[in-house]
Coordinates of C-alpha atoms and ligand atoms in Angstrom, one line a residue:
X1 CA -8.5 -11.4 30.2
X2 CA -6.2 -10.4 27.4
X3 CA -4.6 -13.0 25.0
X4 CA -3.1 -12.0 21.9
X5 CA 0.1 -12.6 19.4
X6 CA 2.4 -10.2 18.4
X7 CA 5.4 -10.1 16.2
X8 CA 7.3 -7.0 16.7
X9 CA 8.6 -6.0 13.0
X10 CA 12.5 -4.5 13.2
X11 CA 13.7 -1.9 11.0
X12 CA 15.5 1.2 12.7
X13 CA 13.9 5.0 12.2
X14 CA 15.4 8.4 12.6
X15 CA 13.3 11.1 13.1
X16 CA 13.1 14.7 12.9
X17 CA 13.3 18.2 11.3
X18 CA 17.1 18.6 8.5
X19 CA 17.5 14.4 9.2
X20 CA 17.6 13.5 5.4
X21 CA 20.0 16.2 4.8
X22 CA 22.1 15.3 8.0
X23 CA 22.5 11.4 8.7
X24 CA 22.1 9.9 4.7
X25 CA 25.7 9.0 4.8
X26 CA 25.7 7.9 8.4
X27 CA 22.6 5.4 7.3
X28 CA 24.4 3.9 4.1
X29 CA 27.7 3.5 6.1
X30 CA 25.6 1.6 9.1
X31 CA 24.8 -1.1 6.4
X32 CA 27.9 -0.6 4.6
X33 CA 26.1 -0.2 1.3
X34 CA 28.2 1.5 -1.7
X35 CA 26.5 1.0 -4.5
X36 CA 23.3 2.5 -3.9
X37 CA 20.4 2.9 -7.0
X38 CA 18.2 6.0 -5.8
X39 CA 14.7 5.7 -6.7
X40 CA 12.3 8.9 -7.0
X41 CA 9.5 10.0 -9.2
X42 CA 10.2 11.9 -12.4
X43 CA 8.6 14.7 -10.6
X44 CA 10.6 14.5 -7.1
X45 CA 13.7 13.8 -9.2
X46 CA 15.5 17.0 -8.7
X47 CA 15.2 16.7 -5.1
X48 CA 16.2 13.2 -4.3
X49 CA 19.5 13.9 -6.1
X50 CA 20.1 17.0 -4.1
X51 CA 19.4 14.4 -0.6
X52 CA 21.8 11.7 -2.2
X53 CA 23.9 14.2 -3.1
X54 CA 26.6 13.7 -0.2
X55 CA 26.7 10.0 -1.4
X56 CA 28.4 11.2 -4.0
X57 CA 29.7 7.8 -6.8
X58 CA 27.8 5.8 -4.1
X59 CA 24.6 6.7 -6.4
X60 CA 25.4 4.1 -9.1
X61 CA 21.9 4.8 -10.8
X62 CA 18.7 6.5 -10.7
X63 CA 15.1 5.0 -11.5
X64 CA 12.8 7.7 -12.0
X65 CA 9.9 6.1 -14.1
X66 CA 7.9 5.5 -10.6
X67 CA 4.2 5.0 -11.4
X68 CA 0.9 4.4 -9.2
X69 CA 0.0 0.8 -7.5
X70 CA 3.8 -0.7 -9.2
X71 CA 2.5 -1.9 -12.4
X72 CA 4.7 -5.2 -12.5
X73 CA 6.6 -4.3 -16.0
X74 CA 7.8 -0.5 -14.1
X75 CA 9.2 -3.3 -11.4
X76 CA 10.6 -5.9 -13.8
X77 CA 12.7 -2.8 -15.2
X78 CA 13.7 -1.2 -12.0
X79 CA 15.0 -4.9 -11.3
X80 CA 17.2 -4.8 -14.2
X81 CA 18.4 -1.8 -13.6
X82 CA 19.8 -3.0 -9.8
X83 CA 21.2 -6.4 -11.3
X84 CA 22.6 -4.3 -13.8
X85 CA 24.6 -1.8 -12.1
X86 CA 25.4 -4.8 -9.3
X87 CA 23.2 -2.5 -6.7
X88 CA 23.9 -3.5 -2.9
X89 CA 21.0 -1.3 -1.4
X90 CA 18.1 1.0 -2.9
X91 CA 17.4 4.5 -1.4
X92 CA 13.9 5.6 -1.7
X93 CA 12.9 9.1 -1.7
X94 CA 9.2 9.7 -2.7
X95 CA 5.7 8.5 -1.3
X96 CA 4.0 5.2 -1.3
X97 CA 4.4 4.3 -5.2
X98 CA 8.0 5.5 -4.7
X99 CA 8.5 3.5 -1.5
X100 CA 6.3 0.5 -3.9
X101 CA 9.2 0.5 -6.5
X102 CA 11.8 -0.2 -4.5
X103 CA 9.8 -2.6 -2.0
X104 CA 9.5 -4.7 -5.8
X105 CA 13.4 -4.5 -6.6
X106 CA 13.7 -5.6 -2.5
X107 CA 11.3 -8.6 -3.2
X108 CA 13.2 -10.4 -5.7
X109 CA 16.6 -9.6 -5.0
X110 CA 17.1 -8.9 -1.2
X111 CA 18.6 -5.5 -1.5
X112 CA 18.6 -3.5 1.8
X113 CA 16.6 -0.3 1.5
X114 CA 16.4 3.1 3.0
X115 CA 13.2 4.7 2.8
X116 CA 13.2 8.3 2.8
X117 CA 8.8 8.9 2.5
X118 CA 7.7 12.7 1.5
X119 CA 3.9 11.6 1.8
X120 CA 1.9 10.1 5.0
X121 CA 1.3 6.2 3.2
X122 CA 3.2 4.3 5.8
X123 CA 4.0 2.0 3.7
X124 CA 8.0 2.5 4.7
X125 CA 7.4 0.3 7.9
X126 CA 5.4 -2.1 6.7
X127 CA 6.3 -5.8 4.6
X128 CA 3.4 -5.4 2.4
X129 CA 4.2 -5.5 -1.4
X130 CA 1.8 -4.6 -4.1
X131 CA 2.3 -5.0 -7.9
X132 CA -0.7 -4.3 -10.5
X133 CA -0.9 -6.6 -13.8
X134 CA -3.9 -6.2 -16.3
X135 CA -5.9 -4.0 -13.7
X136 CA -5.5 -6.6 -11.1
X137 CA -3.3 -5.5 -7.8
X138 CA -1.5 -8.3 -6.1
X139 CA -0.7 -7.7 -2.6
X140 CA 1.9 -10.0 -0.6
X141 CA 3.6 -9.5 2.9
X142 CA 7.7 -10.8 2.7
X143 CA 10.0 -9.6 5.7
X144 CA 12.6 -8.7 2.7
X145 CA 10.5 -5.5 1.3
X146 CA 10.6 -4.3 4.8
X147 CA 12.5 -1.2 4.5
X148 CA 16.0 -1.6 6.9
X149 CA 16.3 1.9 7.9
X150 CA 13.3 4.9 7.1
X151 CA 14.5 8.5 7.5
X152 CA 11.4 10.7 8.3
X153 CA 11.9 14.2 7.7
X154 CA 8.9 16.7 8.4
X155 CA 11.0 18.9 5.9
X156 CA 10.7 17.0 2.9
X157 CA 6.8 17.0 3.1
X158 CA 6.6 20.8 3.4
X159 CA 6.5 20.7 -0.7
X160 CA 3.2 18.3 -0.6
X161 CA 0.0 20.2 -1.3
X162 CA -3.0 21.1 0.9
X163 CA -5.0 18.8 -0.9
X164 CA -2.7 15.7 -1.0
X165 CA -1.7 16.1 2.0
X166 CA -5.3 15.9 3.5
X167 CA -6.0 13.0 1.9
X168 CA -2.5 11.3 2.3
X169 CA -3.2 11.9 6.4
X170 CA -6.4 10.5 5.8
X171 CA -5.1 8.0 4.5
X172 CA -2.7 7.4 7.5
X173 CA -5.7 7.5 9.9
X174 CA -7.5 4.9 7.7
X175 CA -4.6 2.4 9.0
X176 CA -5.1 3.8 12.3
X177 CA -9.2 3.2 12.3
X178 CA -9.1 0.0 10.8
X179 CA -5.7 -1.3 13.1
X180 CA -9.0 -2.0 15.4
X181 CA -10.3 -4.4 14.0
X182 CA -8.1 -5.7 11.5
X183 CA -7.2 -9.7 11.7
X184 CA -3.4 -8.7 13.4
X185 CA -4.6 -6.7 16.1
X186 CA -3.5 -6.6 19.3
X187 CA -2.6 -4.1 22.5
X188 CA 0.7 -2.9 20.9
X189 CA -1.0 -2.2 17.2
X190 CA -3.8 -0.7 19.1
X191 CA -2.1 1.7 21.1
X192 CA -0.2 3.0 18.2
X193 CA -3.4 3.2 16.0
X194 CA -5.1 5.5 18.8
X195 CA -2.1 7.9 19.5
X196 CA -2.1 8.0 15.2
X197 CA -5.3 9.1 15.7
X198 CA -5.0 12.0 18.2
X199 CA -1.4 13.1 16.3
X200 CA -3.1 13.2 12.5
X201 CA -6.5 14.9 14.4
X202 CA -3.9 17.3 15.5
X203 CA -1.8 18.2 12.1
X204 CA -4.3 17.5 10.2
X205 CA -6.3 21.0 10.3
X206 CA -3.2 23.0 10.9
X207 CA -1.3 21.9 7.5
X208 CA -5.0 22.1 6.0
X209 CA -5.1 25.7 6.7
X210 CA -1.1 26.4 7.1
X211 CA 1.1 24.1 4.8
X212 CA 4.2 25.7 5.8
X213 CA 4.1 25.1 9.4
X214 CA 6.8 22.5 10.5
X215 CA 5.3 21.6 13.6
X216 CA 2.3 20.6 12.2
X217 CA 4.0 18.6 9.5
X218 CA 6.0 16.8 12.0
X219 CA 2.7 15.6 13.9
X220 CA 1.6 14.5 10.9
X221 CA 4.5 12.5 9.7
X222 CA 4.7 11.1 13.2
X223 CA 0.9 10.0 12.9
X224 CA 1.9 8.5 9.6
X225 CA 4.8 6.5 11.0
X226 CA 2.4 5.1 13.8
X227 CA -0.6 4.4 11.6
X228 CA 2.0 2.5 9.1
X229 CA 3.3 0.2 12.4
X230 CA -0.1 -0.6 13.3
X231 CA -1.3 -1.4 9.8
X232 CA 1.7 -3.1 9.6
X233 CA 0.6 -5.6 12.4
X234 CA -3.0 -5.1 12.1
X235 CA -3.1 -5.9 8.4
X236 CA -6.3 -5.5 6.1
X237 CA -9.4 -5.5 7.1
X238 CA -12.9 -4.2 5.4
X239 CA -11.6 -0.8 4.4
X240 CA -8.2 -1.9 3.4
X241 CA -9.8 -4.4 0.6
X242 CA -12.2 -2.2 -0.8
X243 CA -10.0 0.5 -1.9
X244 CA -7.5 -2.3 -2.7
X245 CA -9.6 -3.3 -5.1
X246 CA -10.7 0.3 -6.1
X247 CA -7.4 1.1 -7.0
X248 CA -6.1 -1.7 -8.5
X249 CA -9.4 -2.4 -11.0
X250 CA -10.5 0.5 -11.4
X251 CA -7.1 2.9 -11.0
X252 CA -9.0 4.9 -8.3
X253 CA -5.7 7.6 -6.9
X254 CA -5.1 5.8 -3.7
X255 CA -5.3 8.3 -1.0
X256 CA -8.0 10.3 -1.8
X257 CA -10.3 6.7 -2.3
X258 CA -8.8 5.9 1.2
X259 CA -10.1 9.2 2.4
X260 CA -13.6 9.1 1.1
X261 CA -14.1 5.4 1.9
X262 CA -12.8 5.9 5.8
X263 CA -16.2 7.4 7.2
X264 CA -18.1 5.0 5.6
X265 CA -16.6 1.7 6.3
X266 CA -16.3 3.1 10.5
X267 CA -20.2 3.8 10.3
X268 CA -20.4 0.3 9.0
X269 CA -18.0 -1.6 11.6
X270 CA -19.0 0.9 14.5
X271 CA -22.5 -0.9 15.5
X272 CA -20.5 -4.2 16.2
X273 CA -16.9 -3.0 17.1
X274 CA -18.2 -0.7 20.3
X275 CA -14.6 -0.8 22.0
X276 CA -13.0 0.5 18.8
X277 CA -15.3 3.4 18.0
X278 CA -15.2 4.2 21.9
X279 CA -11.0 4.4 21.4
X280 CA -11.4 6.2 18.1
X281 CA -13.6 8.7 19.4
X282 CA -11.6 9.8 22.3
X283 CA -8.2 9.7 19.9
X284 CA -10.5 12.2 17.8
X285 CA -12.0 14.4 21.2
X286 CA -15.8 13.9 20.1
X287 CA -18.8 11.8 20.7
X288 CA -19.2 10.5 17.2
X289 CA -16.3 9.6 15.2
X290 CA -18.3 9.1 11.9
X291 CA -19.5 12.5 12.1
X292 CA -16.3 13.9 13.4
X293 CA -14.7 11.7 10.2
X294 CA -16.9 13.3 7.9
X295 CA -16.5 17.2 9.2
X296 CA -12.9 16.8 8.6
X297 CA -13.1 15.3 5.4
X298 CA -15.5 18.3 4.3
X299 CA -13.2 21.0 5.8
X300 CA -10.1 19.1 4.3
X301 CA -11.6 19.4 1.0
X302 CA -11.8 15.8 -0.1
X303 CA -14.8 15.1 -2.4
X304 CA -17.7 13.6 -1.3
X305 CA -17.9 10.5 -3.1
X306 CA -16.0 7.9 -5.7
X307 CA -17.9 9.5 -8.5
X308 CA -15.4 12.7 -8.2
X309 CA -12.9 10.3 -8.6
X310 CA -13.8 9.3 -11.6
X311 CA -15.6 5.5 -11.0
X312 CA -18.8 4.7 -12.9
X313 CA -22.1 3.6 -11.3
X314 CA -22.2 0.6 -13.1
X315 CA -19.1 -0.5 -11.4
X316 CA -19.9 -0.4 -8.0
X317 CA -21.2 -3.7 -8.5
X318 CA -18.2 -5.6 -10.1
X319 CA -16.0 -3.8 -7.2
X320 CA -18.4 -5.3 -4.6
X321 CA -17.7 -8.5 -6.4
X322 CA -14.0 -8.6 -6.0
X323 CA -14.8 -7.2 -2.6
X324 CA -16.6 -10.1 -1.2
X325 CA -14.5 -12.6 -1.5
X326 CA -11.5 -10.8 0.4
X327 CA -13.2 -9.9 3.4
X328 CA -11.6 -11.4 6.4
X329 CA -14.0 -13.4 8.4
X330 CA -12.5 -11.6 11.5
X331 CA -14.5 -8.4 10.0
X332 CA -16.9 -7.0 13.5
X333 CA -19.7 -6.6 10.9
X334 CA -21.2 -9.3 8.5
X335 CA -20.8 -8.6 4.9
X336 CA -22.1 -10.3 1.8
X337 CA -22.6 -8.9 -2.1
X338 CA -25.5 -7.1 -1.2
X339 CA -24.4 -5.4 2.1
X340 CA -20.7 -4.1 0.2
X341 CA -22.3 -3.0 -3.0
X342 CA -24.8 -1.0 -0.9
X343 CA -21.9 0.3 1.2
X344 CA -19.4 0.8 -2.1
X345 CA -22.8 2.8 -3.5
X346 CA -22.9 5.1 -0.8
X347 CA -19.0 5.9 -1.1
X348 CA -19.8 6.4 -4.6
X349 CA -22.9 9.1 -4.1
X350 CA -21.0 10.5 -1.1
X351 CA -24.3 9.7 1.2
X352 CA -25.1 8.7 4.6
X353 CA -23.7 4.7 4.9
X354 CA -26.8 4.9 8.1
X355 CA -28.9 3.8 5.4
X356 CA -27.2 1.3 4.7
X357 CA -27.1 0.1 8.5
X358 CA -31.0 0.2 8.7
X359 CA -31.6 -1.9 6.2
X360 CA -29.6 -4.5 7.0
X361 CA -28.5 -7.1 9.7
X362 CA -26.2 -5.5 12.1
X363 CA -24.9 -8.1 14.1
X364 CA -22.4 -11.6 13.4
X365 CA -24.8 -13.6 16.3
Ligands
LIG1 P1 2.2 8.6 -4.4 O1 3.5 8.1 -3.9 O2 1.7 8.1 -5.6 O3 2.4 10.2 -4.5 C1 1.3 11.0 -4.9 C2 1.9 12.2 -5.6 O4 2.5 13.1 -4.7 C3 2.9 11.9 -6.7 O5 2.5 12.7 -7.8 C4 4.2 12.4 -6.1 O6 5.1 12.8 -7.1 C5 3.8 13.5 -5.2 N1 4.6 13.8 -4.1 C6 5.1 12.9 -3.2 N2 5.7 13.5 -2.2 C7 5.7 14.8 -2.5 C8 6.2 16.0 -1.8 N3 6.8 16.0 -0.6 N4 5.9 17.2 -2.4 C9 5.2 17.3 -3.5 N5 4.7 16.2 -4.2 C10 5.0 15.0 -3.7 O7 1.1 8.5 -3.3 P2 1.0 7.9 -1.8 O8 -0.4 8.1 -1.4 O9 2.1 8.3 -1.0 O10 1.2 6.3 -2.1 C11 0.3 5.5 -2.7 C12 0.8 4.1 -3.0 O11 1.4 3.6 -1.9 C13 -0.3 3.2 -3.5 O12 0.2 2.4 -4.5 C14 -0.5 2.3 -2.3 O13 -1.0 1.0 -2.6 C15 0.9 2.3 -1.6 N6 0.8 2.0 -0.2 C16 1.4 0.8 0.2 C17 1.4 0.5 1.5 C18 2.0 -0.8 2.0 O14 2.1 -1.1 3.1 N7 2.5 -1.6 1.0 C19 0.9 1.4 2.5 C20 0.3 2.6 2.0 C21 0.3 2.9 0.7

């Protein structure tokens, strides 16, 4: 018999192909913001003042010194810079370290944002805040971060390349994955998390092997915004941690760790979570979704293992470390030191985690 909680996050969405260029206005005047500071990377600069353009003097300032994972002195000056120009809502343009900046300025000062992501992170519908100090990422969740209004445009993403785009959807279906069996989950979270799955299966390839195509883009954004609401209900589990604590120690790029890690963690979990891989295989059309995980990775172009991302052998262990005591106890599969730095090692060599599964435990019981 099913019993659950659920709280049903609010936040209002507009979806679909010319939106950012169409309804910006429409969005500021909803929540009667006027002095608006626009945040973008240095890089996506140029075109989040062409978006904000029809705000015209509404765009009191821009903060453009965006970096990966929010180190906490980039959001102590983006903070200054909204108390300083008396800021009365933030407009984001960018992807998850964009969408990170101005969840910080939100944090501590309740501005309203509008959240205008160009990548699949999901992090526009979710409270979660992160902020990195001396190599240590802080996560938190505060209803105030949560973004007021997200404008998803399949447009905007057209610009983002083959290769992060593959792992920025992977990324998006590593929320949708681990929304099974994360400490939130429920009916709702897993509903979205398995139509995620099927709509990211679906774009996936199609931007792989055509990046221009618009349909395929809007699948995938629409997979992003669902895996984002699920992990925004489901929370962290296993997977989440680990490549929290890859990126955050050891400045792992986010996506691409997500991406690599994903097939490994579900071989992992599967064993004792057989209702989830049952739903995740049927979102994906194939018998084995660890296999199915892996082809796609492969065809997608995403390296094989953390090593290509730059981590060190000898770190695997102090990452395991950090690991262990963040697991939540909710996890389907019991984890200690040995079982996550055999399971970090095998995301590090980019080999089979079924070793790992044979020699160790595989049930809670
Ligand atoms: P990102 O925002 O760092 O962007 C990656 C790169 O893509 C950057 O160089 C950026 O300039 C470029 N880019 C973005 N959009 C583009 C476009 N349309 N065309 C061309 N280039 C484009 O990466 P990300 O993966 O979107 O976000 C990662 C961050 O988001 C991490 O810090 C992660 O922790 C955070 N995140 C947070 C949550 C949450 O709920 N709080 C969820 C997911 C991710």
């Amino acid at each position: 018999m099913l019993q659950f909680d659920y709280t049903a996050l609010p936040g209002r969405v507009v979806f679909g192909a010319g939106v950012a260029r169409r309804e910006l206005v429409a969005e500021f005047d909803l929540l009667d913001a006027h002095r608006v500071l626009l945040v973008a990377t240095e890089r996506e600069e140029p075109l989040a003042r062409e978006l904000a353009a029809p705000l015209g003097d509404r765009v009191v300032a821009v903060f453009s010194s965006v970096r990966q994972h929010v180190p906490l002195a980039i959001a102590e000056a983006a903070r200054a810079l909204a108390t300083s120009v008396s800021a009365d809502a933030v407009l984001s343009i960018g992807g998850g370290s964009t969408t990170g900046t101005a969840k910080a300025i939100a944090l501590t000062t309740g501005l309203p944002i509008v959240a205008v992501p160009t990548t699949y992170a999901g992090s526009e519908v979710t409270p979660v805040w992160g902020l990195t100090e001396r190599a240590r990422k802080t996560t938190g969740v505060d209803p105030r971060v949560l973004p007021r209004t997200v404008i998803y445009d399949p447009e905007l993403t057209l610009s983002l390349p083959a290769d992060l785009s593959a792992a920025s959807g992977l990324n998006a279906m590593a929320h949708c994955v681990e929304a099974f069996w994360a400490p939130g989950r429920n009916p709702i979270s897993s509903l979205a998390a398995e139509e995620g799955i099927r709509a990211l299966a679906a774009g996936l390839p199609v931007v792989h092997d055509t990046p221009t195509c618009l349909s395929a883009r809007s699948d995938l954004l629409y997979g992003a915004y669902l895996a984002g609401s699920a992990f925004a209900v489901a929370g962290s589990g296993l997977h989440h941690k680990i490549c929290h604590v890859l990126g955050g120690a050891f400045d792992l790029p986010h996506a691409q760790t997500h991406a690599i890690v994903l097939p490994h963690v579900l071989a992992f979990n599967a064993p004792d979570a057989p209702d989830a891989a049952r739903r995740i295989a049927h979102a994906l059309r194939v018998a084995d979704p660890v296999v199915r995980l892996r082809e796609m990775s492969a065809h997608l172009g995403i390296p094989a293992g953390l090593r290509d991302l730059g981590l060190r052998e000898e770190q695997v262990d102090e990452a395991a470390a950090q690991v262990e005591t963040s697991v939540p106890p909710s996890n389907p599969r019991k984890t200690d030191r040995a079982t996550l730095r055999e399971l970090i090692r095998a995301a590090w060599a980019g080999t089979d985690t079924t070793a790992v599964l044979a020699a160790t435990t595989t049930s809670k019981e």
